[in-house]
JSON list of C-alpha atoms and ligand atoms in Angstrom, two decimals:
[
{"chain": "E", "resi": 212, "resn": "MET", "atom": "CA", "xyz": [-0.15, -0.02, -0.19]},
{"chain": "E", "resi": 213, "resn": "ILE", "atom": "CA", "xyz": [1.04, 3.53, -0.34]},
{"chain": "E", "resi": 214, "resn": "ARG", "atom": "CA", "xyz": [0.11, 6.74, 1.16]},
{"chain": "E", "resi": 215, "resn": "VAL", "atom": "CA", "xyz": [-0.20, 9.58, -0.72]},
{"chain": "E", "resi": 216, "resn": "LYS", "atom": "CA", "xyz": [0.00, 13.68, 0.46]},
{"chain": "E", "resi": 217, "resn": "VAL", "atom": "CA", "xyz": [-0.93, 16.84, -1.07]},
{"chain": "E", "resi": 218, "resn": "ASP", "atom": "CA", "xyz": [1.00, 19.96, -0.42]},
{"chain": "E", "resi": 219, "resn": "LYS", "atom": "CA", "xyz": [-1.50, 22.36, -0.29]},
{"chain": "E", "resi": 220, "resn": "ASP", "atom": "CA", "xyz": [0.39, 25.45, -0.63]},
{"chain": "E", "resi": 221, "resn": "THR", "atom": "CA", "xyz": [1.80, 23.98, -4.09]},
{"chain": "E", "resi": 222, "resn": "CYS", "atom": "CA", "xyz": [-1.34, 22.72, -5.26]},
{"chain": "E", "resi": 223, "resn": "ILE", "atom": "CA", "xyz": [-2.93, 25.03, -8.08]},
{"chain": "E", "resi": 224, "resn": "ALA", "atom": "CA", "xyz": [-6.27, 23.44, -8.02]},
{"chain": "E", "resi": 225, "resn": "CYS", "atom": "CA", "xyz": [-6.23, 21.71, -11.61]},
{"chain": "E", "resi": 226, "resn": "GLY", "atom": "CA", "xyz": [-8.20, 19.05, -10.63]},
{"chain": "E", "resi": 227, "resn": "ASN", "atom": "CA", "xyz": [-6.36, 16.49, -12.71]},
{"chain": "E", "resi": 228, "resn": "CYS", "atom": "CA", "xyz": [-5.49, 14.50, -9.62]},
{"chain": "E", "resi": 229, "resn": "GLU", "atom": "CA", "xyz": [-9.25, 14.13, -8.90]},
{"chain": "E", "resi": 230, "resn": "ALA", "atom": "CA", "xyz": [-10.30, 13.62, -12.49]},
{"chain": "E", "resi": 231, "resn": "VAL", "atom": "CA", "xyz": [-7.54, 10.67, -12.66]},
{"chain": "E", "resi": 232, "resn": "GLU", "atom": "CA", "xyz": [-8.70, 9.16, -9.14]},
{"chain": "E", "resi": 233, "resn": "PRO", "atom": "CA", "xyz": [-11.71, 10.43, -7.40]},
{"chain": "E", "resi": 234, "resn": "ALA", "atom": "CA", "xyz": [-11.44, 7.99, -4.89]},
{"chain": "E", "resi": 235, "resn": "VAL", "atom": "CA", "xyz": [-8.30, 9.22, -3.47]},
{"chain": "E", "resi": 236, "resn": "PHE", "atom": "CA", "xyz": [-8.14, 12.85, -4.24]},
{"chain": "E", "resi": 237, "resn": "SER", "atom": "CA", "xyz": [-11.13, 15.64, -3.90]},
{"chain": "E", "resi": 238, "resn": "LEU", "atom": "CA", "xyz": [-11.25, 19.25, -4.09]},
{"chain": "E", "resi": 239, "resn": "GLU", "atom": "CA", "xyz": [-15.10, 19.48, -3.16]},
{"chain": "E", "resi": 240, "resn": "ASN", "atom": "CA", "xyz": [-14.45, 20.80, 0.22]},
{"chain": "E", "resi": 241, "resn": "SER", "atom": "CA", "xyz": [-11.10, 22.75, 0.01]},
{"chain": "E", "resi": 242, "resn": "PRO", "atom": "CA", "xyz": [-9.65, 25.35, -2.35]},
{"chain": "E", "resi": 243, "resn": "TYR", "atom": "CA", "xyz": [-7.01, 23.02, -2.86]},
{"chain": "E", "resi": 244, "resn": "SER", "atom": "CA", "xyz": [-6.86, 18.87, -3.57]},
{"chain": "E", "resi": 245, "resn": "MET", "atom": "CA", "xyz": [-7.29, 16.76, -0.30]},
{"chain": "E", "resi": 246, "resn": "VAL", "atom": "CA", "xyz": [-6.30, 13.04, 0.11]},
{"chain": "E", "resi": 247, "resn": "ILE", "atom": "CA", "xyz": [-9.61, 11.38, 0.86]},
{"chain": "E", "resi": 248, "resn": "GLU", "atom": "CA", "xyz": [-8.57, 7.59, 1.12]},
{"chain": "E", "resi": 249, "resn": "ASP", "atom": "CA", "xyz": [-5.25, 6.90, 3.35]},
{"chain": "E", "resi": 250, "resn": "PRO", "atom": "CA", "xyz": [-4.00, 4.70, 2.78]},
{"chain": "E", "resi": 251, "resn": "VAL", "atom": "CA", "xyz": [-4.55, 4.11, -0.81]},
{"chain": "E", "resi": 252, "resn": "VAL", "atom": "CA", "xyz": [-6.16, 0.79, -1.46]},
{"chain": "E", "resi": 253, "resn": "PRO", "atom": "CA", "xyz": [-4.33, -1.55, -3.79]},
{"chain": "E", "resi": 254, "resn": "GLU", "atom": "CA", "xyz": [-7.06, -1.10, -6.44]},
{"chain": "E", "resi": 255, "resn": "HIS", "atom": "CA", "xyz": [-6.66, 2.67, -6.68]},
{"chain": "E", "resi": 256, "resn": "GLU", "atom": "CA", "xyz": [-2.47, 2.67, -6.49]},
{"chain": "E", "resi": 257, "resn": "LYS", "atom": "CA", "xyz": [-1.81, 2.51, -10.13]},
{"chain": "E", "resi": 258, "resn": "THR", "atom": "CA", "xyz": [-4.40, 5.53, -10.82]},
{"chain": "E", "resi": 259, "resn": "ALA", "atom": "CA", "xyz": [-2.65, 7.36, -7.51]},
{"chain": "E", "resi": 260, "resn": "LEU", "atom": "CA", "xyz": [0.79, 7.08, -8.78]},
{"chain": "E", "resi": 261, "resn": "GLN", "atom": "CA", "xyz": [-0.35, 8.35, -12.30]},
{"chain": "E", "resi": 262, "resn": "ALA", "atom": "CA", "xyz": [-1.98, 11.68, -10.76]},
{"chain": "E", "resi": 263, "resn": "VAL", "atom": "CA", "xyz": [1.30, 12.04, -8.85]},
{"chain": "E", "resi": 264, "resn": "ASP", "atom": "CA", "xyz": [2.91, 12.03, -11.98]},
{"chain": "E", "resi": 265, "resn": "GLU", "atom": "CA", "xyz": [0.85, 14.16, -13.82]},
{"chain": "E", "resi": 266, "resn": "CYS", "atom": "CA", "xyz": [0.46, 16.75, -11.40]},
{"chain": "E", "resi": 267, "resn": "PRO", "atom": "CA", "xyz": [1.31, 19.90, -13.02]},
{"chain": "E", "resi": 268, "resn": "ALA", "atom": "CA", "xyz": [2.80, 21.69, -9.84]},
{"chain": "E", "resi": 269, "resn": "SER", "atom": "CA", "xyz": [4.44, 18.49, -8.50]},
{"chain": "E", "resi": 270, "resn": "ALA", "atom": "CA", "xyz": [2.50, 18.94, -5.33]},
{"chain": "E", "resi": 271, "resn": "ILE", "atom": "CA", "xyz": [1.64, 15.21, -4.69]},
{"chain": "E", "resi": 272, "resn": "SER", "atom": "CA", "xyz": [4.07, 12.84, -2.63]},
{"chain": "E", "resi": 273, "resn": "TYR", "atom": "CA", "xyz": [3.91, 9.50, -2.19]},
{"chain": "E", "resi": 274, "resn": "GLU", "atom": "CA", "xyz": [5.46, 6.70, 0.25]},
{"chain": "E", "resi": 275, "resn": "GLU", "atom": "CA", "xyz": [5.49, 3.02, 0.54]},
{"chain": "E", "resi": 276, "resn": "LEU", "atom": "CA", "xyz": [4.12, 1.39, 3.50]},
{"chain": "E", "resi": 277, "resn": "GLU", "atom": "CA", "xyz": [5.53, -1.18, 6.03]},
{"chain": "E", "resi": 278, "resn": "PRO", "atom": "CA", "xyz": [2.79, -4.06, 6.09]},
{"chain": "E", "resi": 279, "resn": "ASN", "atom": "CA", "xyz": [2.24, -3.10, 9.61]},
{"chain": "E", "resi": 280, "resn": "GLU", "atom": "CA", "xyz": [1.36, 0.66, 8.61]},
{"chain": "E", "resi": 281, "resn": "GLU", "atom": "CA", "xyz": [-1.33, -0.70, 6.58]},
{"chain": "E", "resi": 282, "resn": "THR", "atom": "CA", "xyz": [-4.16, -0.96, 8.76]},
{"chain": "E", "resi": 283, "resn": "SER", "atom": "CA", "xyz": [-7.50, 1.00, 9.79]},
{"chain": "E", "resi": 284, "resn": "VAL", "atom": "CA", "xyz": [-7.98, 2.32, 5.50]},
{"chain": "E", "resi": 285, "resn": "ILE", "atom": "CA", "xyz": [-10.26, 5.17, 6.04]},
{"chain": "E", "resi": 286, "resn": "ASN", "atom": "CA", "xyz": [-11.78, 7.29, 3.62]},
{"chain": "E", "resi": 287, "resn": "ILE", "atom": "CA", "xyz": [-11.99, 10.74, 5.02]},
{"chain": "E", "resi": 288, "resn": "GLU", "atom": "CA", "xyz": [-15.68, 11.84, 2.91]},
{"chain": "E", "resi": 289, "resn": "GLU", "atom": "CA", "xyz": [-17.37, 9.40, 5.33]},
{"chain": "E", "resi": 290, "resn": "THR", "atom": "CA", "xyz": [-16.59, 11.64, 8.20]},
{"chain": "E", "resi": 291, "resn": "THR", "atom": "CA", "xyz": [-17.96, 14.56, 6.64]},
{"chain": "E", "resi": 292, "resn": "PRO", "atom": "CA", "xyz": [-21.27, 16.09, 8.39]},
{"chain": "E", "resi": 293, "resn": "ALA", "atom": "CA", "xyz": [-23.70, 14.83, 5.67]},
{"chain": "E", "resi": 294, "resn": "ALA", "atom": "CA", "xyz": [-22.25, 11.28, 5.75]},
{"chain": "E", "resi": 295, "resn": "VAL", "atom": "CA", "xyz": [-22.52, 11.15, 9.39]},
{"chain": "E", "resi": 296, "resn": "ALA", "atom": "CA", "xyz": [-25.91, 12.02, 9.62]},
{"chain": "E", "resi": 297, "resn": "ASP", "atom": "CA", "xyz": [-26.54, 9.13, 6.95]},
{"chain": "E", "resi": 298, "resn": "ASP", "atom": "CA", "xyz": [-24.60, 6.87, 9.06]},
{"chain": "E", "resi": 299, "resn": "VAL", "atom": "CA", "xyz": [-26.86, 7.73, 12.38]},
{"chain": "E", "resi": 300, "resn": "LYS", "atom": "CA", "xyz": [-29.80, 6.72, 10.75]},
{"chain": "E", "resi": 301, "resn": "GLU", "atom": "CA", "xyz": [-28.14, 3.67, 9.38]},
{"chain": "E", "resi": 302, "resn": "PRO", "atom": "CA", "xyz": [-25.47, 2.19, 11.78]},
{"chain": "E", "resi": 303, "resn": "LEU", "atom": "CA", "xyz": [-22.71, 0.58, 10.48]},
{"chain": "E", "resi": 304, "resn": "VAL", "atom": "CA", "xyz": [-22.34, -1.60, 13.38]},
{"chain": "E", "resi": 305, "resn": "ASN", "atom": "CA", "xyz": [-24.13, -3.87, 15.61]},
{"chain": "E", "resi": 306, "resn": "GLN", "atom": "CA", "xyz": [-26.96, -1.91, 17.48]},
{"chain": "E", "resi": 307, "resn": "GLU", "atom": "CA", "xyz": [-25.97, -4.05, 20.56]},
{"chain": "E", "resi": 308, "resn": "GLU", "atom": "CA", "xyz": [-22.22, -2.40, 20.51]},
{"chain": "E", "resi": 309, "resn": "LYS", "atom": "CA", "xyz": [-22.03, 1.51, 21.96]},
{"chain": "E", "resi": 310, "resn": "VAL", "atom": "CA", "xyz": [-21.80, 3.51, 18.29]},
{"chain": "E", "resi": 311, "resn": "MET", "atom": "CA", "xyz": [-19.89, 6.23, 18.64]},
{"chain": "E", "resi": 312, "resn": "LYS", "atom": "CA", "xyz": [-18.85, 8.90, 16.06]},
{"chain": "E", "resi": 313, "resn": "ALA", "atom": "CA", "xyz": [-16.18, 11.64, 16.35]},
{"chain": "E", "resi": 314, "resn": "VAL", "atom": "CA", "xyz": [-16.11, 15.00, 14.22]},
{"chain": "E", "resi": 315, "resn": "VAL", "atom": "CA", "xyz": [-13.46, 17.33, 13.87]},
{"chain": "E", "resi": 316, "resn": "ASP", "atom": "CA", "xyz": [-14.42, 20.68, 12.69]},
{"chain": "E", "resi": 317, "resn": "LYS", "atom": "CA", "xyz": [-11.13, 21.58, 10.62]},
{"chain": "E", "resi": 318, "resn": "ASP", "atom": "CA", "xyz": [-12.20, 25.48, 10.63]},
{"chain": "E", "resi": 319, "resn": "LEU", "atom": "CA", "xyz": [-11.73, 25.30, 14.33]},
{"chain": "E", "resi": 320, "resn": "CYS", "atom": "CA", "xyz": [-8.90, 22.97, 14.76]},
{"chain": "E", "resi": 321, "resn": "ILE", "atom": "CA", "xyz": [-5.71, 24.37, 15.46]},
{"chain": "E", "resi": 322, "resn": "GLY", "atom": "CA", "xyz": [-3.32, 21.39, 14.64]},
{"chain": "E", "resi": 323, "resn": "CYS", "atom": "CA", "xyz": [-2.12, 21.12, 18.02]},
{"chain": "E", "resi": 324, "resn": "GLY", "atom": "CA", "xyz": [-1.93, 17.29, 18.04]},
{"chain": "E", "resi": 325, "resn": "ILE", "atom": "CA", "xyz": [-3.39, 16.81, 21.51]},
{"chain": "E", "resi": 326, "resn": "CYS", "atom": "CA", "xyz": [-6.27, 14.88, 19.99]},
{"chain": "E", "resi": 327, "resn": "GLU", "atom": "CA", "xyz": [-3.70, 12.27, 18.15]},
{"chain": "E", "resi": 328, "resn": "GLY", "atom": "CA", "xyz": [-1.72, 12.27, 21.31]},
{"chain": "E", "resi": 329, "resn": "THR", "atom": "CA", "xyz": [-4.54, 11.03, 23.62]},
{"chain": "E", "resi": 330, "resn": "ALA", "atom": "CA", "xyz": [-6.44, 8.76, 21.13]},
{"chain": "E", "resi": 331, "resn": "PRO", "atom": "CA", "xyz": [-4.10, 7.88, 18.22]},
{"chain": "E", "resi": 332, "resn": "GLU", "atom": "CA", "xyz": [-6.34, 5.17, 16.79]},
{"chain": "E", "resi": 333, "resn": "VAL", "atom": "CA", "xyz": [-8.87, 7.79, 16.30]},
{"chain": "E", "resi": 334, "resn": "PHE", "atom": "CA", "xyz": [-7.43, 11.08, 15.51]},
{"chain": "E", "resi": 335, "resn": "SER", "atom": "CA", "xyz": [-4.32, 11.82, 12.85]},
{"chain": "E", "resi": 336, "resn": "LEU", "atom": "CA", "xyz": [-2.58, 14.96, 11.46]},
{"chain": "E", "resi": 337, "resn": "ALA", "atom": "CA", "xyz": [-0.52, 12.78, 9.24]},
{"chain": "E", "resi": 338, "resn": "THR", "atom": "CA", "xyz": [-2.56, 13.86, 6.21]},
{"chain": "E", "resi": 339, "resn": "GLU", "atom": "CA", "xyz": [-3.76, 17.56, 6.86]},
{"chain": "E", "resi": 340, "resn": "PRO", "atom": "CA", "xyz": [-2.76, 20.31, 8.95]},
{"chain": "E", "resi": 341, "resn": "TYR", "atom": "CA", "xyz": [-5.91, 19.77, 10.86]},
{"chain": "E", "resi": 342, "resn": "ALA", "atom": "CA", "xyz": [-6.99, 16.39, 12.80]},
{"chain": "E", "resi": 343, "resn": "VAL", "atom": "CA", "xyz": [-8.95, 13.89, 10.88]},
{"chain": "E", "resi": 344, "resn": "VAL", "atom": "CA", "xyz": [-10.79, 10.91, 12.19]},
{"chain": "E", "resi": 345, "resn": "ILE", "atom": "CA", "xyz": [-9.25, 7.94, 11.05]},
{"chain": "E", "resi": 346, "resn": "GLN", "atom": "CA", "xyz": [-11.75, 5.70, 12.72]},
{"chain": "E", "resi": 347, "resn": "ASP", "atom": "CA", "xyz": [-15.45, 6.00, 12.30]},
{"chain": "E", "resi": 348, "resn": "PRO", "atom": "CA", "xyz": [-17.05, 4.74, 13.84]},
{"chain": "E", "resi": 349, "resn": "VAL", "atom": "CA", "xyz": [-14.97, 4.72, 16.90]},
{"chain": "E", "resi": 350, "resn": "ALA", "atom": "CA", "xyz": [-14.27, 1.17, 18.71]},
{"chain": "E", "resi": 351, "resn": "GLU", "atom": "CA", "xyz": [-15.30, 0.77, 22.04]},
{"chain": "E", "resi": 352, "resn": "GLU", "atom": "CA", "xyz": [-11.88, 0.39, 23.36]},
{"chain": "E", "resi": 353, "resn": "ASN", "atom": "CA", "xyz": [-10.96, 3.76, 22.02]},
{"chain": "E", "resi": 354, "resn": "GLN", "atom": "CA", "xyz": [-14.02, 5.90, 23.15]},
{"chain": "E", "resi": 355, "resn": "GLU", "atom": "CA", "xyz": [-12.87, 6.77, 26.69]},
{"chain": "E", "resi": 356, "resn": "ALA", "atom": "CA", "xyz": [-9.61, 8.05, 24.99]},
{"chain": "E", "resi": 357, "resn": "ALA", "atom": "CA", "xyz": [-11.87, 9.94, 22.28]},
{"chain": "E", "resi": 358, "resn": "ARG", "atom": "CA", "xyz": [-13.94, 11.41, 24.79]},
{"chain": "E", "resi": 359, "resn": "GLN", "atom": "CA", "xyz": [-11.20, 12.40, 26.91]},
{"chain": "E", "resi": 360, "resn": "ALA", "atom": "CA", "xyz": [-9.41, 13.80, 23.51]},
{"chain": "E", "resi": 361, "resn": "ALA", "atom": "CA", "xyz": [-12.70, 15.97, 23.02]},
{"chain": "E", "resi": 362, "resn": "ASP", "atom": "CA", "xyz": [-12.77, 17.48, 26.53]},
{"chain": "E", "resi": 363, "resn": "ASP", "atom": "CA", "xyz": [-9.05, 18.36, 26.36]},
{"chain": "E", "resi": 364, "resn": "CYS", "atom": "CA", "xyz": [-9.31, 20.03, 22.63]},
{"chain": "E", "resi": 365, "resn": "PRO", "atom": "CA", "xyz": [-8.32, 23.78, 23.38]},
{"chain": "E", "resi": 366, "resn": "GLU", "atom": "CA", "xyz": [-10.65, 24.79, 20.25]},
{"chain": "E", "resi": 367, "resn": "THR", "atom": "CA", "xyz": [-13.88, 22.65, 21.51]},
{"chain": "E", "resi": 368, "resn": "ALA", "atom": "CA", "xyz": [-13.33, 21.46, 17.76]},
{"chain": "E", "resi": 369, "resn": "ILE", "atom": "CA", "xyz": [-14.16, 17.85, 18.30]},
{"chain": "E", "resi": 370, "resn": "THR", "atom": "CA", "xyz": [-17.86, 16.78, 18.44]},
{"chain": "E", "resi": 371, "resn": "ILE", "atom": "CA", "xyz": [-18.64, 13.15, 20.03]},
{"chain": "E", "resi": 372, "resn": "GLU", "atom": "CA", "xyz": [-21.95, 11.57, 18.52]},
{"chain": "E", "resi": 373, "resn": "GLU", "atom": "CA", "xyz": [-23.27, 8.95, 20.66]},
{"chain": "W", "resi": 484, "resn": "LIG", "atom": "S1", "xyz": [-3.10, 17.47, -10.04]},
{"chain": "W", "resi": 484, "resn": "LIG", "atom": "FE1", "xyz": [-1.52, 18.62, -8.46]},
{"chain": "W", "resi": 484, "resn": "LIG", "atom": "S2", "xyz": [-2.34, 20.99, -8.77]},
{"chain": "W", "resi": 484, "resn": "LIG", "atom": "FE2", "xyz": [-3.49, 19.85, -9.38]},
{"chain": "W", "resi": 484, "resn": "LIG", "atom": "S3", "xyz": [-5.15, 19.58, -7.99]},
{"chain": "W", "resi": 484, "resn": "LIG", "atom": "FE3", "xyz": [-4.08, 17.71, -8.17]},
{"chain": "W", "resi": 484, "resn": "LIG", "atom": "S4", "xyz": [-2.75, 17.97, -6.26]},
{"chain": "W", "resi": 484, "resn": "LIG", "atom": "FE4", "xyz": [-3.23, 20.26, -7.14]},
{"chain": "W", "resi": 485, "resn": "LIG", "atom": "S1", "xyz": [-7.06, 18.70, 19.94]},
{"chain": "W", "resi": 485, "resn": "LIG", "atom": "FE1", "xyz": [-8.50, 20.09, 18.86]},
{"chain": "W", "resi": 485, "resn": "LIG", "atom": "S2", "xyz": [-7.16, 21.75, 17.84]},
{"chain": "W", "resi": 485, "resn": "LIG", "atom": "FE2", "xyz": [-5.91, 20.32, 18.51]},
{"chain": "W", "resi": 485, "resn": "LIG", "atom": "S3", "xyz": [-5.24, 19.10, 17.02]},
{"chain": "W", "resi": 485, "resn": "LIG", "atom": "FE3", "xyz": [-6.97, 17.93, 17.86]},
{"chain": "W", "resi": 485, "resn": "LIG", "atom": "S4", "xyz": [-8.70, 18.73, 17.01]},
{"chain": "W", "resi": 485, "resn": "LIG", "atom": "FE4", "xyz": [-7.33, 20.50, 16.24]}
]
């Protein structure tokens, strides 16, 4: 598996990467291209690398992941408020389990990293300058840490939905 990153300061928002591999790149929610699949799943690797090659601003970099880094493929689009609302209507997990969702308001987040430090299985700043939820729904064993991260966030940028 690979992980791709977009340098938002270099990206000229031409949209080519999204056109080449819309499962991995999106300009829908930002003025620059955002990576919405991290790590990139094997079936999207070839086209993601094509997007890297074709980027006119050389704004996309990638790294090969070690096997032990290949866990928890996420789709960041699934954490958008609209998707969260859909998921609330149709929980993805067994009703008997306690379903929790964590949502980060990226406009409030200052990228301090406290949440990642408290709940690294749930929050990550690896791909964006703000915290991204990488476990959705939040696994039961990480729910307490996610709550703690929300409490500790200095910008009240994290919402916990239960
Ligand atoms: S191809 Fe490069 S410059 Fe164009 S939107 Fe994607 S990252 Fe930005
Ligand atoms: S603790 Fe809050 S402000 Fe800091 S990175 Fe996490 S969400 Fe952003």
